[in-house]
Each structure stands twice: as C-alpha cells, then as structure tokens.
Coordinates of C-alpha atoms in Angstrom, one line a residue:
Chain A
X1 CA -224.2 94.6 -24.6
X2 CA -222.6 92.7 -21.6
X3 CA -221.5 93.3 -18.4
X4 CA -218.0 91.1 -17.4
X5 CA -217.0 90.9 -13.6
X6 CA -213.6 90.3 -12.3
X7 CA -212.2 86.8 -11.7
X8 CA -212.5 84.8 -8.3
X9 CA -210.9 85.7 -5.5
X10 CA -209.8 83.5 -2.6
X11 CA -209.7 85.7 1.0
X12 CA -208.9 85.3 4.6
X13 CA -211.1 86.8 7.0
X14 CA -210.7 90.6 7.8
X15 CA -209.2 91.3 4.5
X16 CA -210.3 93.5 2.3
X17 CA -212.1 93.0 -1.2
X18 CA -213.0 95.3 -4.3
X19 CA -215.0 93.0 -7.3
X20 CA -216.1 95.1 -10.4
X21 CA -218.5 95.1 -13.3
X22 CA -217.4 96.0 -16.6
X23 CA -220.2 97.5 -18.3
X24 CA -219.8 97.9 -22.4
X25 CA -222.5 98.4 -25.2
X26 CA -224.7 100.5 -23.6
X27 CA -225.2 104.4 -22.2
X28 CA -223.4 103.4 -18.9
X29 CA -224.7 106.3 -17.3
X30 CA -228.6 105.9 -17.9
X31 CA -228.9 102.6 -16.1
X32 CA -229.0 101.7 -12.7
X33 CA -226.6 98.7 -11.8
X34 CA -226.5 96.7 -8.7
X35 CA -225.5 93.3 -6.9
X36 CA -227.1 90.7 -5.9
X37 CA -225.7 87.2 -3.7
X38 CA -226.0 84.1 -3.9
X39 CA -224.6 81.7 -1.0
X40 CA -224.0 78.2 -2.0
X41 CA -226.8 76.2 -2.9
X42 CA -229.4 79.1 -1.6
X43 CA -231.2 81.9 -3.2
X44 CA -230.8 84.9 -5.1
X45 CA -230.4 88.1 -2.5
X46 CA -230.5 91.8 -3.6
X47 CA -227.4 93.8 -2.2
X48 CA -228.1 97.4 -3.3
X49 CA -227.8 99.9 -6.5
X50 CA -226.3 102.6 -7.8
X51 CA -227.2 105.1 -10.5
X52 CA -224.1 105.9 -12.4
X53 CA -225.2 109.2 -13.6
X54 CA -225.1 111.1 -10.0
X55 CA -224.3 108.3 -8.0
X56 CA -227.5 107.7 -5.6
X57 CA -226.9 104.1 -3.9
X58 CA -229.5 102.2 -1.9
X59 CA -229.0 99.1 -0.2
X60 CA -230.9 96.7 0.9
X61 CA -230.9 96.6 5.2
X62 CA -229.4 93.1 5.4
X63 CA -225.8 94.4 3.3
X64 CA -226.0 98.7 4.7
X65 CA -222.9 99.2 6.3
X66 CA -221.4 95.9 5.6
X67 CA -220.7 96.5 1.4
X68 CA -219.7 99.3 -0.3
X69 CA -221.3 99.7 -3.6
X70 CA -219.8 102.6 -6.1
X71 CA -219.2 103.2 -9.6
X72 CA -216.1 104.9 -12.1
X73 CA -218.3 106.2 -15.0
X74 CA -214.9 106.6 -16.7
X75 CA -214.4 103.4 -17.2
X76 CA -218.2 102.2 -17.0
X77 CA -217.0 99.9 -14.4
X78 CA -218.9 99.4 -11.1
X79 CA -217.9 97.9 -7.9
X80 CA -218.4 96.0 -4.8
X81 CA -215.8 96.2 -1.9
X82 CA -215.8 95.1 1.6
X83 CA -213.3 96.6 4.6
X84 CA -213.4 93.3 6.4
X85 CA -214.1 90.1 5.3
X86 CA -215.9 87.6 7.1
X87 CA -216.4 83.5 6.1
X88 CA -219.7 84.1 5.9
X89 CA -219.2 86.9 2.8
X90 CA -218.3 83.1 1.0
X91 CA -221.1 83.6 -1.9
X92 CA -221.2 84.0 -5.7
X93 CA -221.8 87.7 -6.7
X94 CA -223.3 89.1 -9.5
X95 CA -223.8 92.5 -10.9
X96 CA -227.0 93.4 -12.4
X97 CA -228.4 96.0 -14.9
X98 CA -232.0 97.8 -14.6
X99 CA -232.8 100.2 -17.1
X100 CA -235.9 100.9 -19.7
X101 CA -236.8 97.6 -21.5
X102 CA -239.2 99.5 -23.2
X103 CA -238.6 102.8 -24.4
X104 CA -242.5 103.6 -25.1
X105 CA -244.1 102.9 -21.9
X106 CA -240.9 103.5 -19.9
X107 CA -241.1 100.0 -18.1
X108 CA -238.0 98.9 -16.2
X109 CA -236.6 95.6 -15.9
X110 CA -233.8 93.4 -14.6
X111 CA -232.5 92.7 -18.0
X112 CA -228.4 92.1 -18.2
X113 CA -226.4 90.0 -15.6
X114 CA -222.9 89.4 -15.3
X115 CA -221.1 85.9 -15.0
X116 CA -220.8 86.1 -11.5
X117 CA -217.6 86.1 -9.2
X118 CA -217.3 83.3 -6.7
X119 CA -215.6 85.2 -3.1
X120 CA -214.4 82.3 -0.8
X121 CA -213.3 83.4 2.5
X122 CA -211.1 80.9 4.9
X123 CA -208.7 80.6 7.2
Chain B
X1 CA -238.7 96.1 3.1
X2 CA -241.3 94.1 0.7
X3 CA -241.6 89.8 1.5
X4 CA -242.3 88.1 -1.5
X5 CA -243.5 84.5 -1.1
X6 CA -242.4 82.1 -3.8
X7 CA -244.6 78.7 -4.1
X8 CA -243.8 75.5 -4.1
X9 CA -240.1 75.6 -2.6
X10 CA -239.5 72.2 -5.0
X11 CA -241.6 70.7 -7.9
X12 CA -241.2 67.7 -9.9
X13 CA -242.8 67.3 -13.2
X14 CA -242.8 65.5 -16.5
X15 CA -241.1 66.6 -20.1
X16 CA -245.0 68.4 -21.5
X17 CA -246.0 68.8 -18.3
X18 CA -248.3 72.4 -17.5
X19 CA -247.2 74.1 -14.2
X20 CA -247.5 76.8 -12.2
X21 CA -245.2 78.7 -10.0
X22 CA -246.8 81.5 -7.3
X23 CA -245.6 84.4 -5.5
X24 CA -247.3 86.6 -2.9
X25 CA -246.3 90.1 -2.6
X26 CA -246.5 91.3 1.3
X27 CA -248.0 94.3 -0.2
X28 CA -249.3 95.7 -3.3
X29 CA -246.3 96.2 -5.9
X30 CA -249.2 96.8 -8.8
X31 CA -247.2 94.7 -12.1
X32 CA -243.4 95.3 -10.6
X33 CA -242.6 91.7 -10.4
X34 CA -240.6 89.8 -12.7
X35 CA -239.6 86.5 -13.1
X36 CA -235.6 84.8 -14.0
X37 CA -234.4 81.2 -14.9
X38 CA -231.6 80.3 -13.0
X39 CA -229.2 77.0 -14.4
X40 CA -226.7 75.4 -12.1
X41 CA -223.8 77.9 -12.4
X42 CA -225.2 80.2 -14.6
X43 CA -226.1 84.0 -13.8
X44 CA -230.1 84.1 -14.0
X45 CA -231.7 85.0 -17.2
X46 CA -234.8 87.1 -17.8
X47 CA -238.0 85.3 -18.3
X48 CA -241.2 87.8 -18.0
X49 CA -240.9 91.3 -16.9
X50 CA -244.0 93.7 -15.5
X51 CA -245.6 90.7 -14.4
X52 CA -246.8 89.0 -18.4
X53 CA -244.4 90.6 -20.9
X54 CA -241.6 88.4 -22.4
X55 CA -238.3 90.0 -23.6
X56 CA -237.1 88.9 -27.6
X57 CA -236.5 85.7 -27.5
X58 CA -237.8 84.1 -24.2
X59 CA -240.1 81.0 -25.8
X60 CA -243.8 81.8 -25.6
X61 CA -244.4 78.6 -23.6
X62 CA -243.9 80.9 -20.8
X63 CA -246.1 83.5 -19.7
X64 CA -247.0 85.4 -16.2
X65 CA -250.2 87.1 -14.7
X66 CA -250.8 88.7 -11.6
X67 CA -250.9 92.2 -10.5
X68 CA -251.5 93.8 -6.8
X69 CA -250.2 90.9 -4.6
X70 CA -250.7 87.5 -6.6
X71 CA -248.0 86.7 -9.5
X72 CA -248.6 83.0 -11.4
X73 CA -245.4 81.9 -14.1
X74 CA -246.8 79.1 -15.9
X75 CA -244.8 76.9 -18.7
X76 CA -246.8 75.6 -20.9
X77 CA -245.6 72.2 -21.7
X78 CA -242.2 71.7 -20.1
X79 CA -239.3 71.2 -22.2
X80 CA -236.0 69.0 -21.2
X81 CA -234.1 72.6 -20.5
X82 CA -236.7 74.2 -18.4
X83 CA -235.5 72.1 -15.8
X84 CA -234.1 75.0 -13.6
X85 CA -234.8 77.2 -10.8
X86 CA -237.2 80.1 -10.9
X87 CA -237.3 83.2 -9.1
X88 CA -239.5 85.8 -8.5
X89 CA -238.5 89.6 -8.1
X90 CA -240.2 92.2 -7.2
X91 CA -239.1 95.6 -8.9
X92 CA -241.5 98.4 -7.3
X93 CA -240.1 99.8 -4.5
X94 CA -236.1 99.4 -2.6
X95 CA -235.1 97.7 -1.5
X96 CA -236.1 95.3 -4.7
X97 CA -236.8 91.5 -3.1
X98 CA -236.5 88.3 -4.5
X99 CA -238.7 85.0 -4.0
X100 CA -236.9 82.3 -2.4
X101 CA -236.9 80.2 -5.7
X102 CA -238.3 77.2 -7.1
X103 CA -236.5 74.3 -7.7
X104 CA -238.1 72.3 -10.7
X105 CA -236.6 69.0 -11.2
X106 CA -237.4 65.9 -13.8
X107 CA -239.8 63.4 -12.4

C-alpha cells in the first residue's frame, strides 16, 4: 500500500505544471485522495480532494481557482496541475489518502502520504 | 472554513520528559481531529486518529483526548526520535484544516 509522486520539477513563472500520485495496493476507487502544501520551513496546508469513484472535488478557498485537482482511475493515479505558475507556488507537495481506518465503526482517517514533490518556481 | 489553534508554536524538552500539545477547534468538530509527526523532509506520519485511537504500530507513549473543541496529544516520556513537529488536523467538515504545528526540540 503506497502512494509514489512524480519527481521535482524546476519552473519559470507562468508555466504550466501537472504533478501526480501513484496510488497501488489498495481499491483506488473507494478512497478519497487529496493535496496538501507545505512552503519552506512553514506548515502543513490542505489544498483540496477528490473522490476517485465519481469524481466530486472540494477545495479548500485559499487554492479554488488557482489548482486543478483530478484523477485517471485507470491508472489509479491522481493529480495536481496549475495553468500559471507563480514563485510563490515554490512549496513541497504531497498527496494524501483518507479512507476507512476502521472497517467496523466506519471511522475515517488521514492514513497514507506520499514522498512529496518539491515545485521551485524562478526566473 | 474551521480555525484550528495549535499550542505552543515551539517547545523544548528533555529525553523522558511528559508533554502536552493543544489545539482549539473554532467550532465543535465532535472527535474529527487527528494528529501527524512530521521529520525534517519526511512526509507526515499518522500518530492518533478520531481524537485517542492509535493506528498499528504508533508507540503507546502517545495518546490524544479531546472532543467538541479541546484536543490534548501527550507523549509520555519523550524518546530521542520524537523530536519532530506535530500537527493537528481537523477531519469533520471541508475544507479539512490543519494546526499550525509544534515544533518540539531537545533542550
């Protein structure tokens, strides 16, 4: 059960960007998966979800309109892209997995992350 | 969107050392909250879940309380690699919300 992101990736500003999460070991389809960001030496921030199985997406109001969060359930892989690039997009990403933890109450959790992939954007 | 307020910001302590890490929900998010060690570099790992469970493997030095508003992780007795950075997450409502991390260094 893992989930493996792309490598780093090194940007100029206005470019665009598409990161993924490689999901394996687990019914891709039955957990939601998300992103969060993490700008050097600050905290953890949540970027927004998806649920593989029909695709619903929230994000959180500080990332709507500026990420593009989707998902290719053929090849369990999710994504993150931007249209523009900015230096302040200059963060480590990671991809998350919230699903059941336990099956008999049906609590959820935060339980997998990725490895993370480092986005510098610069001139 | 839901604040959660993570107490202290920074915390220095002692190898066996007891302490105590706080977040404050802005509203009531019942046992949604969760808690995640973070090492330099490293994605964060699961500590507590639903506010006091631990997932396999997690060592039972640390536990979590709290429901409504008011979420405590405690480590019982610090170890050399618990030196790290906590966070707290709440996982009720979206847009989920993280605490703004503690930052627990070796005195």
């Amino acid at each position: 059960v893992q989930l493996v992101q792309s490598g780093a990736e090194v940007k100029k500003p206005g470019e665009s960007l598409k990161i993924s999460c490689k999901a394996s070991g687990y019914r891709f389809t039955t957990h939601w998966i998300g992103w969060v960001r993490q700008m050097p030496g600050k905290g953890l921030e949540w970027m927004g979800i998806i649920y593989p199985s029909d695709g619903d997406t929230r994000y959180s109001p500080s990332f709507q309109g500026q990420v593009t969060i989707s998902v290719d359930k053929s090849i369990t892989t999710a994504y993150l892209q931007w249209s523009g690039l900015r230096a302040s997009d200059t963060a480590m990403y990671y991809c998350f997995r919230r699903g059941v933890i336990e099956a008999t109450s049906g609590t959820v959790a935060v339980d997998l992350w990725g490895q993370g992939t480092l986005v510098t954007v610069s001139s | 969107a839901v604040q959660m307020t993570q107490s202290p910001s920074s915390l220095s302590a002692s190898v066996g050392d007891r302490v105590t890490i706080s977040c404050r929900a802005s509203q009531g998010i019942r046992n949604d909250l969760a808690w995640f060690q973070q090492k330099s570099g490293k994605a964060p790992k699961l500590l507590i879940y639903a506010a006091s469970s631990l997932p396999i493997g997690v060592p039972s030095r640390f536990s979590g309380s709290g429901s409504g508003t008011d979420f405590t992780l405690t480590i019982s007795s610090l170890q050399p690699e618990d030196f790290a950075t906590y966070f707290c997450l709440q996982d009720n409502i979206f847009p989920l919300t993280f605490g703004g991390g503690t930052k627990l260094e070796i005195k």
